Short mmCIF file of N, CA and C in Angstrom, two decimals:
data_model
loop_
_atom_site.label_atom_id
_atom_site.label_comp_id
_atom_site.label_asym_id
_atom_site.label_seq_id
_atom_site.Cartn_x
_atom_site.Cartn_y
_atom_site.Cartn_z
N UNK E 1 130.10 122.55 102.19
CA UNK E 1 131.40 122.23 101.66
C UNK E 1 131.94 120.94 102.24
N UNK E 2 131.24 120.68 103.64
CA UNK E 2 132.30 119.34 103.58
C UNK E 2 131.65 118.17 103.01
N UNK E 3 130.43 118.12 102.28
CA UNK E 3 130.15 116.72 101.54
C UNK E 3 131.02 116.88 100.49
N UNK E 4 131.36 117.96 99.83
CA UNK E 4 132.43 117.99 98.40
C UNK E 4 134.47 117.62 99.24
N UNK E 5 134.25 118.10 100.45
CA UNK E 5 135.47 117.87 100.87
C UNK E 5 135.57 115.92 100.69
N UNK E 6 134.43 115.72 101.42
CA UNK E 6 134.48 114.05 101.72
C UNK E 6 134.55 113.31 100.71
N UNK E 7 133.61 114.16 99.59
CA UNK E 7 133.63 112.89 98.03
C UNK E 7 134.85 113.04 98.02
N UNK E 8 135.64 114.43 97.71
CA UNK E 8 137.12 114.47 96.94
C UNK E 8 138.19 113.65 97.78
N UNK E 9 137.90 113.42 99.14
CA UNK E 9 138.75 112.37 100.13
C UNK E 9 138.62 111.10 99.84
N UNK E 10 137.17 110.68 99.87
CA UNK E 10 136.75 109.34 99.49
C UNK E 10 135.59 108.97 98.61
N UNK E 11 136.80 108.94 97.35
CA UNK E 11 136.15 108.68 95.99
C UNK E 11 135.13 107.28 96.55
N UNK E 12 136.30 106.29 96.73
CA UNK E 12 135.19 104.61 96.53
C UNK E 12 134.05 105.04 97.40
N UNK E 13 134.04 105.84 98.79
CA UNK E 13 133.03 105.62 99.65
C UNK E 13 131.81 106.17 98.39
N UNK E 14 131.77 107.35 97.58
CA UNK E 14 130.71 107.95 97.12
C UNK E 14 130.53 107.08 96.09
N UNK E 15 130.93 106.08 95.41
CA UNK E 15 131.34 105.31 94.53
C UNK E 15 130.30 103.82 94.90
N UNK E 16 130.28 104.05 96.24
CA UNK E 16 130.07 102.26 96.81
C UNK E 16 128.46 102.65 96.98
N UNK E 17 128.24 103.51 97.43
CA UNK E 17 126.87 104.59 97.67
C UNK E 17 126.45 104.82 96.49
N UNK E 18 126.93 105.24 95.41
CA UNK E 18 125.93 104.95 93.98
C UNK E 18 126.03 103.67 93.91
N UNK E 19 126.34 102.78 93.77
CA UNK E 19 126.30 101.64 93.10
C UNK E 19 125.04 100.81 94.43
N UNK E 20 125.40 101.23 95.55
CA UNK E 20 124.03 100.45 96.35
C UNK E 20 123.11 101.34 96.01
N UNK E 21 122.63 102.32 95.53
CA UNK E 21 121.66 103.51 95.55
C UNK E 21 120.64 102.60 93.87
N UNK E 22 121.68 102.23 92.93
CA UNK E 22 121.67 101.53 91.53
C UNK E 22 120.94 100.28 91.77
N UNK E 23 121.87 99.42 92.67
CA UNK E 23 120.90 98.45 93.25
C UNK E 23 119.84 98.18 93.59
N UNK E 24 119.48 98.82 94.43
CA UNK E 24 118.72 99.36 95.30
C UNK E 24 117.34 99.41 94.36
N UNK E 25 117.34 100.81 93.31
CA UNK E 25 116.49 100.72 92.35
C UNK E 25 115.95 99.13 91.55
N UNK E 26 116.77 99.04 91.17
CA UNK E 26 116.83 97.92 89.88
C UNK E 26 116.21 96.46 90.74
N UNK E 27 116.29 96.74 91.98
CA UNK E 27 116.00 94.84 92.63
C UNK E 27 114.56 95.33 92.81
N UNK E 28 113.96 96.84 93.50
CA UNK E 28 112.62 97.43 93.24
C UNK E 28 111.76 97.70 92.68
N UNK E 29 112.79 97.82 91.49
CA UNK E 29 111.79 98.26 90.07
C UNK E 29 111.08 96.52 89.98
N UNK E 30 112.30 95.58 89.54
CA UNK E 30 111.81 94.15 89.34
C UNK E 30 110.38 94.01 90.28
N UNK E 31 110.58 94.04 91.39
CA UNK E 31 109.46 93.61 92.40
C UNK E 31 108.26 94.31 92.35
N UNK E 32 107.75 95.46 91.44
CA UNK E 32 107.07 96.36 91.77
C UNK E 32 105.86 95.77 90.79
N UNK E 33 104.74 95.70 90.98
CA UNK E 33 103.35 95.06 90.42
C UNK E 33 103.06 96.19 89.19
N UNK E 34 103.00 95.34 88.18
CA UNK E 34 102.38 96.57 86.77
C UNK E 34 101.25 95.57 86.36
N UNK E 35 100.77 96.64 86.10
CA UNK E 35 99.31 95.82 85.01
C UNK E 35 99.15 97.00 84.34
N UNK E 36 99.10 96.42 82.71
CA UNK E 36 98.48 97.58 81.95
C UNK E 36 97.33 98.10 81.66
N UNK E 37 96.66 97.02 82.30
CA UNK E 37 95.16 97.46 82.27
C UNK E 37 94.42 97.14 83.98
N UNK E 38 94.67 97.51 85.10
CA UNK E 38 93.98 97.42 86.26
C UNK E 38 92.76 96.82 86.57
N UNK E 39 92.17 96.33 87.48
CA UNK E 39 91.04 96.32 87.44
C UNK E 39 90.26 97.07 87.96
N UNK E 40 89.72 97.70 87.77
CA UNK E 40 89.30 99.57 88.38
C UNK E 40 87.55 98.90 88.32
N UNK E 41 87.37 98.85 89.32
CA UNK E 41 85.18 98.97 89.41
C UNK E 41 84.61 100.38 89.53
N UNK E 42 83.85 101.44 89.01
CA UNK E 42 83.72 102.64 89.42
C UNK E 42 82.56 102.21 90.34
N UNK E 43 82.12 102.62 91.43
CA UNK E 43 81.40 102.38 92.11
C UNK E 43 79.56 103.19 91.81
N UNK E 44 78.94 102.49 90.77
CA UNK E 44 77.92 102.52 90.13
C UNK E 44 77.32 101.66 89.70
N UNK E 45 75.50 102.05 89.78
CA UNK E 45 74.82 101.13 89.93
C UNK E 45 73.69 101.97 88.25
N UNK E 46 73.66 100.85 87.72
CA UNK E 46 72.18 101.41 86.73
C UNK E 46 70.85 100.59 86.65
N UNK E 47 69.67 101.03 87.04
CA UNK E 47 69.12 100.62 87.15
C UNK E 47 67.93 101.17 85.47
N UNK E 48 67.61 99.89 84.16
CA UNK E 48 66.63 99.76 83.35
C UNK E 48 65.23 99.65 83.58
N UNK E 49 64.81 100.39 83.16
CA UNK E 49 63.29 99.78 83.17
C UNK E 49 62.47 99.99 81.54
N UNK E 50 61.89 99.22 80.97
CA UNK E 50 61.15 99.32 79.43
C UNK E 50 59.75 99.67 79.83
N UNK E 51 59.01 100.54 79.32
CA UNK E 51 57.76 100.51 79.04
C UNK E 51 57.13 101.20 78.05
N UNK E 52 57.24 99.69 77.16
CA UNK E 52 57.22 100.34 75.68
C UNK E 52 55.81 101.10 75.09
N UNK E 53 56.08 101.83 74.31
CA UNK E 53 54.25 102.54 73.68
C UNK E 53 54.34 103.75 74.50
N UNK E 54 55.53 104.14 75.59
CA UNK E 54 55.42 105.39 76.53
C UNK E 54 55.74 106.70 75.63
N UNK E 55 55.98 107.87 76.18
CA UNK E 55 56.45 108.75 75.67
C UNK E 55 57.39 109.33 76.60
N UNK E 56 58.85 110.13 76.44
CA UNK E 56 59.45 110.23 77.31
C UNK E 56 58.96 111.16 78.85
N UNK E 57 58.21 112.03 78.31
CA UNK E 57 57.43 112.73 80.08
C UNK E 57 56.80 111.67 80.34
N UNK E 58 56.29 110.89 79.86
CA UNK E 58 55.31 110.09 81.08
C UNK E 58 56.30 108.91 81.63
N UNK E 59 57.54 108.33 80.99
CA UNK E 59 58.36 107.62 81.63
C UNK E 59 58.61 108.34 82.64
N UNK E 60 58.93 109.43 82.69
CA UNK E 60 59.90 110.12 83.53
C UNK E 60 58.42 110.23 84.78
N UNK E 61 57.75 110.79 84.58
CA UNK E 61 56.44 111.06 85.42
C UNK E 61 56.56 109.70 85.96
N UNK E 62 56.21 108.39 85.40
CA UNK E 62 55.59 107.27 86.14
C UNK E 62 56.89 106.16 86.39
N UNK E 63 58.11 106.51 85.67
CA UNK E 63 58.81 105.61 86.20
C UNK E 63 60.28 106.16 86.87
N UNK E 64 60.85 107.10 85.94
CA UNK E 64 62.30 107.39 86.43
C UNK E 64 62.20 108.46 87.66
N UNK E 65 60.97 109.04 88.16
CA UNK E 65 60.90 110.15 89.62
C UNK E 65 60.84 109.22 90.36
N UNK E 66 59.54 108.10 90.93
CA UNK E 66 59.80 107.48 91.60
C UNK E 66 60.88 106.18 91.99
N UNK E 67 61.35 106.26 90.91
CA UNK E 67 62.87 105.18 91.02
C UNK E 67 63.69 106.12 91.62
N UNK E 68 64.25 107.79 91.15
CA UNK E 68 64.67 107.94 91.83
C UNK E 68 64.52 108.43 93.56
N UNK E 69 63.13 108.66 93.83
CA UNK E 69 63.33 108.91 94.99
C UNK E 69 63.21 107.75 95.64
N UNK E 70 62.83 106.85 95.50
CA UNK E 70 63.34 105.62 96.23
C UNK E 70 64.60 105.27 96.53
N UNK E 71 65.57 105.11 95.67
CA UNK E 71 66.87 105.05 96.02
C UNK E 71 67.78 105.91 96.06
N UNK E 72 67.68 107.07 96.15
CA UNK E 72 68.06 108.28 96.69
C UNK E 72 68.66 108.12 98.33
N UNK E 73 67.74 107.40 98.68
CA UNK E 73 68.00 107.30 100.42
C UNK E 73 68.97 106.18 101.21
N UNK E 74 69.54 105.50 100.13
CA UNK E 74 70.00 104.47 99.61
C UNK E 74 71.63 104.72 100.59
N UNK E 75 71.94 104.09 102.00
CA UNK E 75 73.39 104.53 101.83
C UNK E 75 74.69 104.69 101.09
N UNK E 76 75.43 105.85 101.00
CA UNK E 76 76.53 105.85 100.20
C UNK E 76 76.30 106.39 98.95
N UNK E 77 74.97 106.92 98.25
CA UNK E 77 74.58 107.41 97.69
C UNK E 77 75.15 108.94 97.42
N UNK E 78 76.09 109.18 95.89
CA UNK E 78 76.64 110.35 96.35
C UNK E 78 75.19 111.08 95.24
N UNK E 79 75.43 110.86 94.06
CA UNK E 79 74.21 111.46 92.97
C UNK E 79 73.28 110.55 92.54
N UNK E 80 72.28 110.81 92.11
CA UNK E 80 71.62 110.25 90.92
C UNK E 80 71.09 110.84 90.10
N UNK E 81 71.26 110.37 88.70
CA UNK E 81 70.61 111.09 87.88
C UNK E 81 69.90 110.10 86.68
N UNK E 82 68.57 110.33 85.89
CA UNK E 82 68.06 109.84 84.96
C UNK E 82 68.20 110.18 83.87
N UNK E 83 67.41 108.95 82.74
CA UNK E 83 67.58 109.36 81.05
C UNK E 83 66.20 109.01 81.06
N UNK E 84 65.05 109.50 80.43
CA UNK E 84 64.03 109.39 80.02
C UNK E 84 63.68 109.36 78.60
N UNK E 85 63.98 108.19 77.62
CA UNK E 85 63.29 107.70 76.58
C UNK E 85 62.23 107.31 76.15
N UNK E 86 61.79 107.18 75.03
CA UNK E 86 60.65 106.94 74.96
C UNK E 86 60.58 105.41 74.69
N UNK E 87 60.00 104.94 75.97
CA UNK E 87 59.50 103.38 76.10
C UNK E 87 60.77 103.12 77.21
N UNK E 88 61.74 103.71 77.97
CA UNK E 88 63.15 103.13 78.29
C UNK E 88 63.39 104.60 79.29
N UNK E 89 63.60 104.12 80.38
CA UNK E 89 64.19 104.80 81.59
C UNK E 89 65.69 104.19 82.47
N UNK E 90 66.66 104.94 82.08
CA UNK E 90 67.90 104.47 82.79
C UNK E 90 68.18 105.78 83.63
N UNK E 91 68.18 104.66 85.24
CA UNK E 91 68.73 105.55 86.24
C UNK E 91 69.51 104.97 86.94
N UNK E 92 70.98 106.21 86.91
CA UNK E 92 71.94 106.23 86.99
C UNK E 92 72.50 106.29 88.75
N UNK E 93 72.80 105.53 89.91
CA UNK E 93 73.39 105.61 90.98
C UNK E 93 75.02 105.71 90.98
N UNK E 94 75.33 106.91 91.35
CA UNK E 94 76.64 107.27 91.68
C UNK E 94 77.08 106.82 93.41
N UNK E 95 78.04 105.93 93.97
CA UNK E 95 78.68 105.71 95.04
C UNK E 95 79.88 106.39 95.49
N UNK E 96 79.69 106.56 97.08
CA UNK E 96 81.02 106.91 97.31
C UNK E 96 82.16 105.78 96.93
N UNK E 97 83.57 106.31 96.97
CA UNK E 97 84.69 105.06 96.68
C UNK E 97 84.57 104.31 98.00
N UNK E 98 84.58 103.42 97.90
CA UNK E 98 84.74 102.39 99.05
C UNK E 98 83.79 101.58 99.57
N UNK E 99 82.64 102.39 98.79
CA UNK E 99 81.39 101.15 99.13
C UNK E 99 80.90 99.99 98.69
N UNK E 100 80.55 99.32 99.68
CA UNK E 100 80.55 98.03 99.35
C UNK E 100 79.31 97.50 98.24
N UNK E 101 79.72 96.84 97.04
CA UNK E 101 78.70 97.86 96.08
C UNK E 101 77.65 96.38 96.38
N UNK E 102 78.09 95.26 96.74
CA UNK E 102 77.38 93.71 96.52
C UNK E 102 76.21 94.39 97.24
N UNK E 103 76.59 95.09 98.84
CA UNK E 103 75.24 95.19 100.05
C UNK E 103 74.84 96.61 99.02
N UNK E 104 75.22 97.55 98.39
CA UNK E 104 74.48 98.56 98.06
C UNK E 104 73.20 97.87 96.79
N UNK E 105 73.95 97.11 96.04
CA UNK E 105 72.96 96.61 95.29
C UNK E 105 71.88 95.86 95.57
N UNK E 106 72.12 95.12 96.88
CA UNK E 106 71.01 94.55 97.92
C UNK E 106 69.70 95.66 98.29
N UNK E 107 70.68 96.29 98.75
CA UNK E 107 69.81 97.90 99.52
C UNK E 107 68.90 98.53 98.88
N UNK E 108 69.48 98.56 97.17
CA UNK E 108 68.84 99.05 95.71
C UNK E 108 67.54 98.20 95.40
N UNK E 109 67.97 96.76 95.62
CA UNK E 109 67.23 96.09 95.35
C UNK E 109 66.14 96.22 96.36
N UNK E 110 66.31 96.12 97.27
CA UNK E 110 65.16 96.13 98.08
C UNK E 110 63.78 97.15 98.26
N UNK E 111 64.72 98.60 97.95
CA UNK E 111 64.00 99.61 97.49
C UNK E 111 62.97 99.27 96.28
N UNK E 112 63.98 99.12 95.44
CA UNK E 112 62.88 98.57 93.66
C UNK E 112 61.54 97.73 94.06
N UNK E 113 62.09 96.90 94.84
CA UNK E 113 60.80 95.80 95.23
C UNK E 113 59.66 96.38 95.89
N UNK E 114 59.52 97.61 96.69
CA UNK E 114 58.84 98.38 97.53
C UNK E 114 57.73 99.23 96.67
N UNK E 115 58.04 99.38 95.65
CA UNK E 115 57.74 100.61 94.22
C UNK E 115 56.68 100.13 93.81
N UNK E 116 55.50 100.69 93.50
CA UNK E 116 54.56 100.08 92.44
C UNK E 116 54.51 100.50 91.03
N UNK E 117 55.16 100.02 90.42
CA UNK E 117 55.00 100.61 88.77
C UNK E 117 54.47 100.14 88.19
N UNK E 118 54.12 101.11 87.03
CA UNK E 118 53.25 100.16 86.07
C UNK E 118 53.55 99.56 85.06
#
């Protein structure tokens, strides 16, 4: 009861207090960063490979198992998962948020280079 005692005593004080409270907003809102479209990176890596005339088990047999267990071990590595087409293997690296994706793609890379495919 006594905040209703105090408004009904002192109108301007509750008066002067909305109007800085109004302020307050409106000089914040102005300053506050919008973008309607962000720039959001999901932290993922895909790695192609073609080998055309294949059939999809033998991609998967000779190219998308050992791609993925190669970079499987990969730090920051949360999933991976493959697509096995016929002639066309895309495998898919999922990252934790925050990793640094330039050195993960290094890391990726370095793995790929290690691989003997055919």
């Amino acid at each position: 009861m006594r905040i209703v005692d105090f408004s009904i005593r002192r109108p301007v004080a509750i008066a002067m207090a909305f109007v800085a409270v109004v302020v307050f907003g409106v000089v914040s809102f102005t300053r506050l960063p919008l973008d309607l479209l962000p720039d959001v990176s999901f932290p993922t890596l895909t790695v192609q490979t073609q080998y055309p005339g294949v059939g999809p088990q033998e991609i998967e047999n000779l190219v998308s198992r050992p791609i993925e267990e190669a970079v499987s071990v990969v730090q920051g590595v949360q999933q991976v998962t493959s697509r096995s087409r016929p002639g066309r293997s895309d495998v898919t690296l999922t990252f934790r948020w925050g990793t640094d994706m330039d050195f993960a793609g290094l890391d990726v890379r370095e793995r790929l280079d290690l691989l003997n495919l055919p």
